[in-house]
Amino acid sequence: SAQNDYYTSLYDSLLHQGFLLPNISDVFTTNEDIDEIKSKKHAYYRTPLALALHQIMKIGPSIVKEKYLPRIPPEIKYKDSLVLDDVIKRAIKVGCVTILAHPGWVRCFTPSVKDQFSDILSIILDLREMGLDGVEVYHRLNDSNHIDALKRLAMDTDMIITGGSDYHGKENDKLGIYGTSQENLDRICFLLNL
């Protein structure tokens, strides 16, 4: 993807500047070993690269990001993005349940436009008309205002309410903090014919 290419290029640039970084696959691979979950995933983001530089330079990862790792430009980050309408239609066609993850943290595709949460709520309504089944209301980064607004919207439009820890293997992430009610789980199972 364009994002992977960008961070690979940034990694190569740092090597050419003389930084003695670990092998690229070691930098961008997270080994997860929590309870019964064992997996490897490749995460091409700033944070793994910042942590690798942090180990070498002995300065904080946030300072590393600020000085050495420019944010990926939106025109690169979203180059490979899909149109949500198409995603929802395809998911429904193959029998999936569609849940919008952490809508309180949706980022704008146009850097000059500031996201307003009311705009996000309006977009969720549009997605509901397209066939969206549910929305992640409970998320570790949502404040109580986001939770209340998302829950009200989901209930008013008969959407499934979910929650998630948004676990990505980072040091401060906690697996299994948020979940969903039995009623919403039953609705998901019903839609999946389970």
PDB file of C-alpha atoms in Angstrom:
ATOM      1  CA  SER A   1       0.000   0.000   0.000  1.00  0.00           C
ATOM      2  CA  ALA A   2       0.995   3.633  -0.319  1.00  0.00           C
ATOM      3  CA  GLN A   3       1.326   3.894   3.478  1.00  0.00           C
ATOM      4  CA  ASN A   4       3.697   0.927   3.644  1.00  0.00           C
ATOM      5  CA  ASP A   5       5.755   2.395   0.795  1.00  0.00           C
ATOM      6  CA  TYR A   6       5.956   5.753   2.602  1.00  0.00           C
ATOM      7  CA  TYR A   7       7.238   4.257   5.864  1.00  0.00           C
ATOM      8  CA  THR A   8       9.611   1.927   4.044  1.00  0.00           C
ATOM      9  CA  SER A   9      11.044   4.965   2.262  1.00  0.00           C
ATOM     10  CA  LEU A  10      11.337   6.832   5.568  1.00  0.00           C
ATOM     11  CA  TYR A  11      13.115   3.819   7.084  1.00  0.00           C
ATOM     12  CA  ASP A  12      15.542   3.696   4.119  1.00  0.00           C
ATOM     13  CA  SER A  13      16.178   7.435   4.432  1.00  0.00           C
ATOM     14  CA  LEU A  14      17.098   7.045   8.103  1.00  0.00           C
ATOM     15  CA  LEU A  15      19.508   4.225   7.221  1.00  0.00           C
ATOM     16  CA  HIS A  16      21.161   6.467   4.617  1.00  0.00           C
ATOM     17  CA  GLN A  17      21.517   9.169   7.281  1.00  0.00           C
ATOM     18  CA  GLY A  18      23.580   6.727   9.349  1.00  0.00           C
ATOM     19  CA  PHE A  19      21.029   5.485  11.885  1.00  0.00           C
ATOM     20  CA  LEU A  20      21.754   1.851  12.780  1.00  0.00           C
ATOM     21  CA  LEU A  21      18.198   0.581  12.807  1.00  0.00           C
ATOM     22  CA  PRO A  22      17.126  -3.030  13.297  1.00  0.00           C
ATOM     23  CA  ASN A  23      15.982  -4.976  10.240  1.00  0.00           C
ATOM     24  CA  ILE A  24      12.843  -3.444   8.736  1.00  0.00           C
ATOM     25  CA  SER A  25      10.763  -6.553   9.411  1.00  0.00           C
ATOM     26  CA  ASP A  26      11.738  -6.354  13.104  1.00  0.00           C
ATOM     27  CA  VAL A  27      10.782  -2.669  13.297  1.00  0.00           C
ATOM     28  CA  PHE A  28       7.346  -3.063  11.749  1.00  0.00           C
ATOM     29  CA  THR A  29       6.346  -6.442  13.199  1.00  0.00           C
ATOM     30  CA  THR A  30       4.487  -6.737  16.494  1.00  0.00           C
ATOM     31  CA  ASN A  31       4.634 -10.050  18.298  1.00  0.00           C
ATOM     32  CA  GLU A  32       1.511 -10.456  20.373  1.00  0.00           C
ATOM     33  CA  ASP A  33       1.435 -13.069  23.122  1.00  0.00           C
ATOM     34  CA  ILE A  34      -1.519 -12.458  25.409  1.00  0.00           C
ATOM     35  CA  ASP A  35      -3.288 -15.391  27.004  1.00  0.00           C
ATOM     36  CA  GLU A  36      -4.186 -17.655  24.075  1.00  0.00           C
ATOM     37  CA  ILE A  37      -3.551 -15.007  21.415  1.00  0.00           C
ATOM     38  CA  LYS A  38      -0.287 -15.392  19.559  1.00  0.00           C
ATOM     39  CA  SER A  39       0.223 -13.507  16.347  1.00  0.00           C
ATOM     40  CA  LYS A  40       2.564 -11.404  14.295  1.00  0.00           C
ATOM     41  CA  LYS A  41       1.345  -8.360  12.494  1.00  0.00           C
ATOM     42  CA  HIS A  42       3.050  -5.840  10.315  1.00  0.00           C
ATOM     43  CA  ALA A  43       2.299  -2.275  11.378  1.00  0.00           C
ATOM     44  CA  TYR A  44       3.661   0.365   9.038  1.00  0.00           C
ATOM     45  CA  TYR A  45       3.143   3.447  11.208  1.00  0.00           C
ATOM     46  CA  ARG A  46       5.239   6.141  12.857  1.00  0.00           C
ATOM     47  CA  THR A  47       5.148   4.599  16.329  1.00  0.00           C
ATOM     48  CA  PRO A  48       7.149   1.400  15.652  1.00  0.00           C
ATOM     49  CA  LEU A  49       9.790   3.425  13.810  1.00  0.00           C
ATOM     50  CA  ALA A  50       9.845   6.007  16.614  1.00  0.00           C
ATOM     51  CA  LEU A  51      10.335   3.258  19.185  1.00  0.00           C
ATOM     52  CA  ALA A  52      13.258   1.826  17.205  1.00  0.00           C
ATOM     53  CA  LEU A  53      14.903   5.278  17.024  1.00  0.00           C
ATOM     54  CA  HIS A  54      14.128   5.858  20.704  1.00  0.00           C
ATOM     55  CA  GLN A  55      16.165   2.734  21.579  1.00  0.00           C
ATOM     56  CA  ILE A  56      19.142   4.078  19.624  1.00  0.00           C
ATOM     57  CA  MET A  57      18.968   7.760  20.531  1.00  0.00           C
ATOM     58  CA  LYS A  58      17.688   7.478  24.124  1.00  0.00           C
ATOM     59  CA  ILE A  59      15.210  10.328  23.654  1.00  0.00           C
ATOM     60  CA  GLY A  60      11.445  10.097  23.988  1.00  0.00           C
ATOM     61  CA  PRO A  61       9.400   8.612  21.122  1.00  0.00           C
ATOM     62  CA  SER A  62       7.315  11.801  20.847  1.00  0.00           C
ATOM     63  CA  ILE A  63      10.482  13.880  20.375  1.00  0.00           C
ATOM     64  CA  VAL A  64      11.740  11.363  17.817  1.00  0.00           C
ATOM     65  CA  LYS A  65       8.460  11.684  15.901  1.00  0.00           C
ATOM     66  CA  GLU A  66       8.602  15.475  15.987  1.00  0.00           C
ATOM     67  CA  LYS A  67      12.247  15.781  14.860  1.00  0.00           C
ATOM     68  CA  TYR A  68      12.767  12.828  12.518  1.00  0.00           C
ATOM     69  CA  LEU A  69       9.459  11.313  11.430  1.00  0.00           C
ATOM     70  CA  PRO A  70       7.126  13.607   9.530  1.00  0.00           C
ATOM     71  CA  ARG A  71       3.467  12.601   9.476  1.00  0.00           C
ATOM     72  CA  ILE A  72       2.357  10.818   6.356  1.00  0.00           C
ATOM     73  CA  PRO A  73       0.693  13.323   4.002  1.00  0.00           C
ATOM     74  CA  PRO A  74      -3.072  12.698   3.611  1.00  0.00           C
ATOM     75  CA  GLU A  75      -2.757  12.371  -0.162  1.00  0.00           C
ATOM     76  CA  ILE A  76      -0.491   9.359   0.412  1.00  0.00           C
ATOM     77  CA  LYS A  77      -2.234   7.937   3.467  1.00  0.00           C
ATOM     78  CA  TYR A  78      -5.656   7.843   1.849  1.00  0.00           C
ATOM     79  CA  LYS A  79      -4.541   7.033  -1.710  1.00  0.00           C
ATOM     80  CA  ASP A  80      -5.623   3.395  -1.415  1.00  0.00           C
ATOM     81  CA  SER A  81      -8.814   4.133   0.532  1.00  0.00           C
ATOM     82  CA  LEU A  82     -12.070   2.499  -0.400  1.00  0.00           C
ATOM     83  CA  VAL A  83     -15.443   4.164  -0.812  1.00  0.00           C
ATOM     84  CA  LEU A  84     -17.537   3.215   2.239  1.00  0.00           C
ATOM     85  CA  ASP A  85     -20.702   2.759   0.208  1.00  0.00           C
ATOM     86  CA  ASP A  86     -18.945   0.067  -1.854  1.00  0.00           C
ATOM     87  CA  VAL A  87     -17.496  -1.581   1.237  1.00  0.00           C
ATOM     88  CA  ILE A  88     -20.887  -1.787   2.940  1.00  0.00           C
ATOM     89  CA  LYS A  89     -22.601  -3.146  -0.184  1.00  0.00           C
ATOM     90  CA  ARG A  90     -19.906  -5.805  -0.660  1.00  0.00           C
ATOM     91  CA  ALA A  91     -19.959  -6.768   3.011  1.00  0.00           C
ATOM     92  CA  ILE A  92     -23.732  -7.181   2.971  1.00  0.00           C
ATOM     93  CA  LYS A  93     -23.521  -9.208  -0.234  1.00  0.00           C
ATOM     94  CA  VAL A  94     -21.208 -11.767   1.387  1.00  0.00           C
ATOM     95  CA  GLY A  95     -23.144 -11.896   4.664  1.00  0.00           C
ATOM     96  CA  CYS A  96     -21.060  -9.704   6.945  1.00  0.00           C
ATOM     97  CA  VAL A  97     -22.268  -7.526   9.795  1.00  0.00           C
ATOM     98  CA  THR A  98     -21.015  -3.972   9.298  1.00  0.00           C
ATOM     99  CA  ILE A  99     -19.893  -2.079  12.394  1.00  0.00           C
ATOM    100  CA  LEU A 100     -18.178   1.319  12.225  1.00  0.00           C
ATOM    101  CA  ALA A 101     -15.144   1.245  14.515  1.00  0.00           C
ATOM    102  CA  HIS A 102     -14.313   4.194  16.779  1.00  0.00           C
ATOM    103  CA  PRO A 103     -16.268   6.902  14.930  1.00  0.00           C
ATOM    104  CA  GLY A 104     -15.322   9.399  17.630  1.00  0.00           C
ATOM    105  CA  TRP A 105     -11.813   9.207  16.231  1.00  0.00           C
ATOM    106  CA  VAL A 106     -12.504   9.366  12.504  1.00  0.00           C
ATOM    107  CA  ARG A 107      -9.959  11.619  10.841  1.00  0.00           C
ATOM    108  CA  CYS A 108     -10.722  14.032   8.054  1.00  0.00           C
ATOM    109  CA  PHE A 109      -9.439  13.224   4.561  1.00  0.00           C
ATOM    110  CA  THR A 110      -8.971  16.925   3.791  1.00  0.00           C
ATOM    111  CA  PRO A 111      -6.353  18.496   6.048  1.00  0.00           C
ATOM    112  CA  SER A 112      -7.774  22.019   5.698  1.00  0.00           C
ATOM    113  CA  VAL A 113     -11.171  20.946   7.076  1.00  0.00           C
ATOM    114  CA  LYS A 114     -11.636  20.505  10.826  1.00  0.00           C
ATOM    115  CA  ASP A 115     -13.773  17.530  11.809  1.00  0.00           C
ATOM    116  CA  GLN A 116     -16.804  18.373  13.861  1.00  0.00           C
ATOM    117  CA  PHE A 117     -18.384  15.556  15.822  1.00  0.00           C
ATOM    118  CA  SER A 118     -21.839  16.568  14.574  1.00  0.00           C
ATOM    119  CA  ASP A 119     -20.566  15.956  11.036  1.00  0.00           C
ATOM    120  CA  ILE A 120     -19.469  12.470  12.084  1.00  0.00           C
ATOM    121  CA  LEU A 121     -22.966  11.786  13.446  1.00  0.00           C
ATOM    122  CA  SER A 122     -24.463  12.953  10.162  1.00  0.00           C
ATOM    123  CA  ILE A 123     -22.119  10.670   8.224  1.00  0.00           C
ATOM    124  CA  ILE A 124     -23.138   7.731  10.439  1.00  0.00           C
ATOM    125  CA  LEU A 125     -26.783   8.418   9.541  1.00  0.00           C
ATOM    126  CA  ASP A 126     -25.844   8.336   5.854  1.00  0.00           C
ATOM    127  CA  LEU A 127     -23.965   5.070   6.388  1.00  0.00           C
ATOM    128  CA  ARG A 128     -26.975   3.623   8.207  1.00  0.00           C
ATOM    129  CA  GLU A 129     -29.102   4.345   5.124  1.00  0.00           C
ATOM    130  CA  MET A 130     -26.482   2.486   3.067  1.00  0.00           C
ATOM    131  CA  GLY A 131     -26.817  -0.559   5.325  1.00  0.00           C
ATOM    132  CA  LEU A 132     -24.465  -0.014   8.273  1.00  0.00           C
ATOM    133  CA  ASP A 133     -25.539  -2.397  11.059  1.00  0.00           C
ATOM    134  CA  GLY A 134     -23.837  -0.887  14.070  1.00  0.00           C
ATOM    135  CA  VAL A 135     -21.403   1.489  15.651  1.00  0.00           C
ATOM    136  CA  GLU A 136     -18.634   1.178  18.227  1.00  0.00           C
ATOM    137  CA  VAL A 137     -19.874   3.388  21.048  1.00  0.00           C
ATOM    138  CA  TYR A 138     -17.564   2.286  23.841  1.00  0.00           C
ATOM    139  CA  HIS A 139     -13.913   2.974  23.069  1.00  0.00           C
ATOM    140  CA  ARG A 140     -11.011   3.798  25.361  1.00  0.00           C
ATOM    141  CA  LEU A 141     -10.528   7.237  23.796  1.00  0.00           C
ATOM    142  CA  ASN A 142     -14.173   8.331  23.633  1.00  0.00           C
ATOM    143  CA  ASP A 143     -15.169  10.885  26.229  1.00  0.00           C
ATOM    144  CA  SER A 144     -18.584  10.734  27.905  1.00  0.00           C
ATOM    145  CA  ASN A 145     -20.070  13.258  25.434  1.00  0.00           C
ATOM    146  CA  HIS A 146     -19.059  11.078  22.460  1.00  0.00           C
ATOM    147  CA  ILE A 147     -20.386   7.961  24.169  1.00  0.00           C
ATOM    148  CA  ASP A 148     -23.737   9.599  24.984  1.00  0.00           C
ATOM    149  CA  ALA A 149     -24.198  11.023  21.470  1.00  0.00           C
ATOM    150  CA  LEU A 150     -23.200   7.783  19.729  1.00  0.00           C
ATOM    151  CA  LYS A 151     -25.374   5.664  22.002  1.00  0.00           C
ATOM    152  CA  ARG A 152     -28.392   7.940  21.452  1.00  0.00           C
ATOM    153  CA  LEU A 153     -27.885   7.872  17.680  1.00  0.00           C
ATOM    154  CA  ALA A 154     -27.488   4.083  17.631  1.00  0.00           C
ATOM    155  CA  MET A 155     -30.598   3.575  19.727  1.00  0.00           C
ATOM    156  CA  ASP A 156     -32.653   6.056  17.667  1.00  0.00           C
ATOM    157  CA  THR A 157     -31.710   4.296  14.422  1.00  0.00           C
ATOM    158  CA  ASP A 158     -31.846   0.724  15.776  1.00  0.00           C
ATOM    159  CA  MET A 159     -28.127   0.087  15.247  1.00  0.00           C
ATOM    160  CA  ILE A 160     -26.067  -2.475  17.108  1.00  0.00           C
ATOM    161  CA  ILE A 161     -23.948  -0.936  19.877  1.00  0.00           C
ATOM    162  CA  THR A 162     -20.468  -2.374  20.371  1.00  0.00           C
ATOM    163  CA  GLY A 163     -17.305  -1.546  22.239  1.00  0.00           C
ATOM    164  CA  GLY A 164     -13.695  -2.465  21.825  1.00  0.00           C
ATOM    165  CA  SER A 165     -10.295  -2.017  23.407  1.00  0.00           C
ATOM    166  CA  ASP A 166      -8.772  -1.099  20.009  1.00  0.00           C
ATOM    167  CA  TYR A 167      -5.842  -3.310  20.927  1.00  0.00           C
ATOM    168  CA  HIS A 168      -2.888  -2.892  18.539  1.00  0.00           C
ATOM    169  CA  GLY A 169      -0.112  -4.406  20.634  1.00  0.00           C
ATOM    170  CA  LYS A 170       1.154  -1.093  21.984  1.00  0.00           C
ATOM    171  CA  GLU A 171       2.567  -0.974  25.491  1.00  0.00           C
ATOM    172  CA  ASN A 172      -0.367   0.877  27.126  1.00  0.00           C
ATOM    173  CA  ASP A 173      -3.136  -0.933  25.219  1.00  0.00           C
ATOM    174  CA  LYS A 174      -5.294  -3.242  27.284  1.00  0.00           C
ATOM    175  CA  LEU A 175      -7.157  -6.126  25.666  1.00  0.00           C
ATOM    176  CA  GLY A 176     -10.819  -6.672  26.506  1.00  0.00           C
ATOM    177  CA  ILE A 177     -11.638  -3.438  28.337  1.00  0.00           C
ATOM    178  CA  TYR A 178     -14.875  -2.686  26.487  1.00  0.00           C
ATOM    179  CA  GLY A 179     -17.445  -5.042  25.083  1.00  0.00           C
ATOM    180  CA  THR A 180     -21.102  -5.178  24.180  1.00  0.00           C
ATOM    181  CA  SER A 181     -24.311  -6.339  25.804  1.00  0.00           C
ATOM    182  CA  GLN A 182     -25.702  -9.838  25.385  1.00  0.00           C
ATOM    183  CA  GLU A 183     -28.626  -8.318  23.467  1.00  0.00           C
ATOM    184  CA  ASN A 184     -26.300  -6.722  20.914  1.00  0.00           C
ATOM    185  CA  LEU A 185     -24.203  -9.871  20.677  1.00  0.00           C
ATOM    186  CA  ASP A 186     -27.417 -11.825  19.984  1.00  0.00           C
ATOM    187  CA  ARG A 187     -28.294  -9.364  17.225  1.00  0.00           C
ATOM    188  CA  ILE A 188     -24.882  -9.866  15.613  1.00  0.00           C
ATOM    189  CA  CYS A 189     -25.270 -13.648  15.828  1.00  0.00           C
ATOM    190  CA  PHE A 190     -28.753 -13.427  14.324  1.00  0.00           C
ATOM    191  CA  LEU A 191     -27.492 -11.374  11.370  1.00  0.00           C
ATOM    192  CA  LEU A 192     -24.730 -13.930  10.840  1.00  0.00           C
ATOM    193  CA  ASN A 193     -27.209 -16.809  11.065  1.00  0.00           C
ATOM    194  CA  LEU A 194     -25.351 -18.318  14.020  1.00  0.00           C
TER     195      LEU A 194
END
